[in-house]
XYZ file of C-alpha atoms in Angstrom:
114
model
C -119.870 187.398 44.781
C -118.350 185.996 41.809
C -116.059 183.643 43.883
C -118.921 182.426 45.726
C -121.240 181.090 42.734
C -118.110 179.337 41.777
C -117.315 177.831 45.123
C -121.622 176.602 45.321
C -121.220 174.282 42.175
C -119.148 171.567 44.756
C -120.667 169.868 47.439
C -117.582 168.320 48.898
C -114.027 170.065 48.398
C -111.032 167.820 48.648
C -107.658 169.141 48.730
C -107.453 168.700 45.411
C -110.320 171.300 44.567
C -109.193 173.839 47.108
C -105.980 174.090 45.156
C -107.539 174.431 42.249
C -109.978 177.017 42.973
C -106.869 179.178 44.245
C -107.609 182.832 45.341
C -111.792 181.487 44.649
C -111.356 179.844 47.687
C -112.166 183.171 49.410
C -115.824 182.322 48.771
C -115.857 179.629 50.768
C -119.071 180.014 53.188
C -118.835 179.048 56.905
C -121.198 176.311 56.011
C -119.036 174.782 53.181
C -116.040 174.982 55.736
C -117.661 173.338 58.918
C -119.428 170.942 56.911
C -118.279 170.486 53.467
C -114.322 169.763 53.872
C -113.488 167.355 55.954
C -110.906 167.407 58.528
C -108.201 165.568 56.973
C -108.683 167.463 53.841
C -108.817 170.999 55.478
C -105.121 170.280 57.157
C -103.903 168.653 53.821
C -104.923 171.863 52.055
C -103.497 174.507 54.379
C -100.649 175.348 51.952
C -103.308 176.252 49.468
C -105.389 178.449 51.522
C -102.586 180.181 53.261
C -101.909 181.484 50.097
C -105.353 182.586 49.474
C -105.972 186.611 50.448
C -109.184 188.334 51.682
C -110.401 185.482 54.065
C -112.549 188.234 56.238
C -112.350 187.331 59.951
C -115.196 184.674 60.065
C -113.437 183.008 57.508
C -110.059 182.536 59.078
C -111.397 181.737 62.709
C -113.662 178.793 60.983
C -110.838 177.275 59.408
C -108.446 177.447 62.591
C -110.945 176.336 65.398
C -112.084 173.369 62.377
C -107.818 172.649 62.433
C -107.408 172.866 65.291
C -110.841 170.777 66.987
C -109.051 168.159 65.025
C -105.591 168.260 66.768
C -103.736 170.219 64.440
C -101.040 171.298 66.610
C -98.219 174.557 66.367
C -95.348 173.154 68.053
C -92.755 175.518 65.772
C -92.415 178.293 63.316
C -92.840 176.391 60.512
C -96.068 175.268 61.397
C -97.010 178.333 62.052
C -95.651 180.177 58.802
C -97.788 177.144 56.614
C -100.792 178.871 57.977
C -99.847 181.851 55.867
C -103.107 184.014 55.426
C -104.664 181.878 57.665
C -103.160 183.310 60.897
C -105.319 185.691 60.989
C -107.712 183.614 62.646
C -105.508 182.207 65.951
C -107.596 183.798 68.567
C -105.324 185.441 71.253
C -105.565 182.968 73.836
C -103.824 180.344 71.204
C -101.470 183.026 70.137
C -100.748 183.301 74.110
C -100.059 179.407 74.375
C -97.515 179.575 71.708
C -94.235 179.799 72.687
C -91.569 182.243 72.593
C -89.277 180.203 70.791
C -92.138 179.503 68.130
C -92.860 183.035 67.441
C -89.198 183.982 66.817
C -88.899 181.244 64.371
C -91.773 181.944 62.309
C -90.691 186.407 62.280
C -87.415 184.750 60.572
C -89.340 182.831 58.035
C -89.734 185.497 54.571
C -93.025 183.281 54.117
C -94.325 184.443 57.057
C -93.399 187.948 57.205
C -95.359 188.423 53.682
């Protein structure tokens, strides 16, 4: 609750503020992810809310299907280890789609296996 009176005092959150609100990200609404972070910004700030813990499922799935309605693509492991927390939300049909070769890279990634 406390996270998400903090996260209502922006109306707009460039990359900038989603590092800086850190673990408060996780009070991000649905709302203030499908409409108040723009594409661009949501894939600049992945780094910043991979890091962030607690997303619950809705969470995770609206940032994904927002990254990747705007082309963000997973064509190795390292793209897929900068989701970080994040993962959580690949549906199993994208997981599916991924390859082998991606999958195996991101296990041997310590980033990813936290």
């Amino acid at each position: 609750q406390v996270a998400s009176s903090l996260v209502r005092k922006f109306e707009h959150f460039p990359p900038a503020i989603l590092r800086a609100l850190g673990q408060v990200a996780v009070g991000l609404s649905i709302s203030d992810i499908e409409n108040s972070i723009n594409d661009k910004d949501l894939e600049a700030s992945i780094p910043a809310l991979g890091e962030v813990r607690g997303w619950n499922a809705d969470q995770s799935s609206a940032i994904i299907n927002k990254l990747l309605s705007s082309g963000y693509q997973i064509p190795d492991g390292q793209s897929l280890a900068k989701l970080g927390s994040l993962v959580a939300g690949l549906n199993s049909s994208t997981l599916r789609s991924l390859s082998p070769e991606v999958i195996l890279e991101a296990i041997k990634l310590p980033e990813f296996v936290q």
